[in-house]
PDB file of C-alpha atoms in Angstrom:
ATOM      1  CA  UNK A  12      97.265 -87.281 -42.912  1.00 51.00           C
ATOM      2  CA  UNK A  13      97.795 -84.930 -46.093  1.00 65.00           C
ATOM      3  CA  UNK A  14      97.847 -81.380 -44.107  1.00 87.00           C
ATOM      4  CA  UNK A  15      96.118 -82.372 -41.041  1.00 92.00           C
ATOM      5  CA  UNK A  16      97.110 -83.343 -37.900  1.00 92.00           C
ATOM      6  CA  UNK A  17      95.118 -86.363 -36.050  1.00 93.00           C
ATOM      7  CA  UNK A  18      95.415 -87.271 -32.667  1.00 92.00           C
ATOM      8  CA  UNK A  19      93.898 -90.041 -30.980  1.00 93.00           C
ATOM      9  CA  UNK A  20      93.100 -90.081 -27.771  1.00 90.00           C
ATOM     10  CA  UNK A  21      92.894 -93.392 -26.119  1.00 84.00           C
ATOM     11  CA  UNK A  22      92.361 -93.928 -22.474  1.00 77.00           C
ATOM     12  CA  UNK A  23      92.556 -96.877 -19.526  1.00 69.00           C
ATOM     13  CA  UNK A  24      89.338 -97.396 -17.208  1.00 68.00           C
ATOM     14  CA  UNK A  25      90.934 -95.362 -14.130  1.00 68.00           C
ATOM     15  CA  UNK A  26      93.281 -92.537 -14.929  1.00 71.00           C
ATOM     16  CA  UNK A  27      96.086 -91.740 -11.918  1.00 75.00           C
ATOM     17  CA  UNK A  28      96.488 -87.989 -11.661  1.00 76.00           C
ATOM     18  CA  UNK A  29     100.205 -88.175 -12.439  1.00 76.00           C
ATOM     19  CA  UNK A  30      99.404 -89.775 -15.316  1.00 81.00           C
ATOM     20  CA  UNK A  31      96.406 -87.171 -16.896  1.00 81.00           C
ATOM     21  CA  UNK A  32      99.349 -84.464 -16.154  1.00 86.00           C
ATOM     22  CA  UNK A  33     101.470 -86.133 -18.272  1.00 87.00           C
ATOM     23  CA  UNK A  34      98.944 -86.629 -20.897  1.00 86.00           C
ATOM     24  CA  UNK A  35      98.014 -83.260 -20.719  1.00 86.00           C
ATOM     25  CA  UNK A  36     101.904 -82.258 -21.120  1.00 91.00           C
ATOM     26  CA  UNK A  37     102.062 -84.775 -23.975  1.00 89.00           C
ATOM     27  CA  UNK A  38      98.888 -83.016 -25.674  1.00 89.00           C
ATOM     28  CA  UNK A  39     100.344 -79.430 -25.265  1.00 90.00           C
ATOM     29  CA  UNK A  40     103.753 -80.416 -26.630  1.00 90.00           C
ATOM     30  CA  UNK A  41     102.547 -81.652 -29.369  1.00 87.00           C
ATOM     31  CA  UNK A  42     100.220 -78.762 -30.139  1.00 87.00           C
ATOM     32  CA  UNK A  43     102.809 -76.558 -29.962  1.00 85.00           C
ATOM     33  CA  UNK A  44     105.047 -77.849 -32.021  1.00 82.00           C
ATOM     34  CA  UNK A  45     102.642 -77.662 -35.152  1.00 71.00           C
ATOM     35  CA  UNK A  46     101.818 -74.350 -33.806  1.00 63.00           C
ATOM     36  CA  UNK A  47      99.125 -74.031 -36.527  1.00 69.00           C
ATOM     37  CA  UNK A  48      97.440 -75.895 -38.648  1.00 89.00           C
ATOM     38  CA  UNK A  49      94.278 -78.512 -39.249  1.00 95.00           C
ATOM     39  CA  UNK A  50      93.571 -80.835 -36.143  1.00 95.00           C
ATOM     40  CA  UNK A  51      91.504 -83.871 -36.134  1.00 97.00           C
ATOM     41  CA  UNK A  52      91.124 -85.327 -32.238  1.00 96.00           C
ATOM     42  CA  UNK A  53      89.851 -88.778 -32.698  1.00 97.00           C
ATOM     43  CA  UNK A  54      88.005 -89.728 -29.479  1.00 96.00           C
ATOM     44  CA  UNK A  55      87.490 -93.276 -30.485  1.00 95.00           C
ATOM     45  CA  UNK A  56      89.299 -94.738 -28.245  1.00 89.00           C
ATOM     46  CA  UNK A  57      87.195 -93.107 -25.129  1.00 89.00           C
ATOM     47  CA  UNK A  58      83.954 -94.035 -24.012  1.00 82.00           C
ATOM     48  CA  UNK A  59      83.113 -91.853 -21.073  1.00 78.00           C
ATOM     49  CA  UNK A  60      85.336 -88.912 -19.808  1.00 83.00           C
ATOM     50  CA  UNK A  61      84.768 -87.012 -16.628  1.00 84.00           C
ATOM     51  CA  UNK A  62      85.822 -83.846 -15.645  1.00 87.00           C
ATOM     52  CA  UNK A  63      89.200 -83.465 -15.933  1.00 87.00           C
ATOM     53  CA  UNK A  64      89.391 -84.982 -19.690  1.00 89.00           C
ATOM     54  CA  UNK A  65      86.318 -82.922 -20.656  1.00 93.00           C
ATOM     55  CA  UNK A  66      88.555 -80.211 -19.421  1.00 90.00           C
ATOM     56  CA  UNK A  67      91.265 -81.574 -21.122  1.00 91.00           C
ATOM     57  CA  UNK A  68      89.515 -81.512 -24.106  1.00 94.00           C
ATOM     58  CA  UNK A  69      88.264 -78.389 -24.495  1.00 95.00           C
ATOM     59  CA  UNK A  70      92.124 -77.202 -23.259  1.00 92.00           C
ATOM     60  CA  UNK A  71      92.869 -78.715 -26.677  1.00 94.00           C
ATOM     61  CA  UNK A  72      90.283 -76.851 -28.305  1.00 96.00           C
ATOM     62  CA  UNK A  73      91.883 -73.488 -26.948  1.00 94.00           C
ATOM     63  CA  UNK A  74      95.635 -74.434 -28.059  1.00 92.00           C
ATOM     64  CA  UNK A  75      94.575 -75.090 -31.506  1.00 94.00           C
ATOM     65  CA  UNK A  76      92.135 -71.370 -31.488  1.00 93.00           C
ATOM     66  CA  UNK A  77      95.041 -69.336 -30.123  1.00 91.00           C
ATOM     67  CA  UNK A  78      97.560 -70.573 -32.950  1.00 89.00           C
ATOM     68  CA  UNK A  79      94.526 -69.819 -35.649  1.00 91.00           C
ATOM     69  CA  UNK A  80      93.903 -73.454 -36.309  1.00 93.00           C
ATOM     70  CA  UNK A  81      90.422 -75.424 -36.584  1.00 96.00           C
ATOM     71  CA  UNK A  82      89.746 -78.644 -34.316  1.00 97.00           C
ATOM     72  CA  UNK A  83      87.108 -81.313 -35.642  1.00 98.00           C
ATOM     73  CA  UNK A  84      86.163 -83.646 -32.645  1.00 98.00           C
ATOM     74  CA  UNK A  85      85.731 -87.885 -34.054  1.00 98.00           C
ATOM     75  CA  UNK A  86      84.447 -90.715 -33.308  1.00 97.00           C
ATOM     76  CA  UNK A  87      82.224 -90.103 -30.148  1.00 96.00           C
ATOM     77  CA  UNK A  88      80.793 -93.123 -28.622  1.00 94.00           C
ATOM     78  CA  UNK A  89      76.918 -92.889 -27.895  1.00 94.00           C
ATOM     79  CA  UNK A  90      77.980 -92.421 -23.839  1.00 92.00           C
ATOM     80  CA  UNK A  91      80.816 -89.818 -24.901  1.00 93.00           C
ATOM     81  CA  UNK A  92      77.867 -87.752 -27.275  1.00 94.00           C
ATOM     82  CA  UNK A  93      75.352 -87.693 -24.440  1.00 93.00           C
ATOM     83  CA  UNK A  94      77.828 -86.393 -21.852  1.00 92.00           C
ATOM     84  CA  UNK A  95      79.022 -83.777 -24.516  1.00 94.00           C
ATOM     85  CA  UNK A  96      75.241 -82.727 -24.708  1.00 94.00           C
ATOM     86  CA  UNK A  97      74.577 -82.987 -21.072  1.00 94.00           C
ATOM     87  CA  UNK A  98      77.646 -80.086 -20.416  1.00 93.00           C
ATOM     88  CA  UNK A  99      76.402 -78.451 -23.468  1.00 94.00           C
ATOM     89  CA  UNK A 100      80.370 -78.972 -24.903  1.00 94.00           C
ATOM     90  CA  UNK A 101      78.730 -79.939 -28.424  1.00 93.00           C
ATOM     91  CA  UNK A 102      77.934 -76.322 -29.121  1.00 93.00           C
ATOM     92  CA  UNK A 103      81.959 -75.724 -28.721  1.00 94.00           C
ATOM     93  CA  UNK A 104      83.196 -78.343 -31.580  1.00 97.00           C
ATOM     94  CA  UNK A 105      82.578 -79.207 -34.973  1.00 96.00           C
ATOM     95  CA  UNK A 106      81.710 -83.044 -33.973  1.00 97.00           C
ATOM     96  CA  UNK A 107      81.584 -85.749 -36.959  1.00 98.00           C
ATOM     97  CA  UNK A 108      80.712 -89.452 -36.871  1.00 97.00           C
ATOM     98  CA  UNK A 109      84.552 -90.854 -38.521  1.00 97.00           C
ATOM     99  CA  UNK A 110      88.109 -89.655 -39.274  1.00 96.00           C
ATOM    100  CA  UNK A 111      87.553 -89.587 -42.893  1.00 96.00           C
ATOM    101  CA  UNK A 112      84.957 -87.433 -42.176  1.00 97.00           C
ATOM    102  CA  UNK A 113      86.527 -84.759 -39.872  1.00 97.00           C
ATOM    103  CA  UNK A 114      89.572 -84.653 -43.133  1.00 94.00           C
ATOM    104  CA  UNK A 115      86.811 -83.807 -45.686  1.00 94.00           C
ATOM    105  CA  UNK A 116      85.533 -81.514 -43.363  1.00 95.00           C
ATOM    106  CA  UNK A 117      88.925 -79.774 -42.754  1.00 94.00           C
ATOM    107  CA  UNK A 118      89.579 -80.539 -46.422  1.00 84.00           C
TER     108      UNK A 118
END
């Protein structure tokens, strides 16, 4: 959308190993292909996230620093925000309530 990049991260109730590597893969490829830029990661589509997504996450977070982009974190769910607060992670992202919202933001 216009100059910046969304992704949307949606995920099943139980997440196989094999299959968080390949997200993970997934993620990083397509990071690196925009190599800089504006990033919106719309979290929408999760509700809770342990460890290794949380890790994920911030992973995402570093990609997009190290090519001198910005990353604007969306649509948390009430369980997402509190786990976000509970590791302290909402200190690390610029965390908005819609999509629309993260664009302006990046704007």
């Amino acid at each position: 959308e216009q100059d910046v990049r969304v992704l949307r991260l949606t995920l099943p109730e139980v997440l196989e190993s094999l299959e968080f590597n390949a997200l993970n893969e997934d993620v990083r490829r397509a990071v690196d292909v925009e190599h800089t830029g504006k990033w919106v990661l719309d979290l929408s589509g999760v509700d809770y996230a342990g460890s290794s997504i949380l890790g994920l996450i911030v992973n995402i977070r570093q990609w997009i620093k190290q090519r001198e982009g910005q990353l604007v974190l969306c649509g948390m769910s009430a369980r997402l925000t509190e786990v976000f607060r509970a590791c302290s992670l909402e200190r690390l992202f610029t965390i908005v309530r819609s999509r629309a919202d993260a664009i302006r933001r990046l704007g």
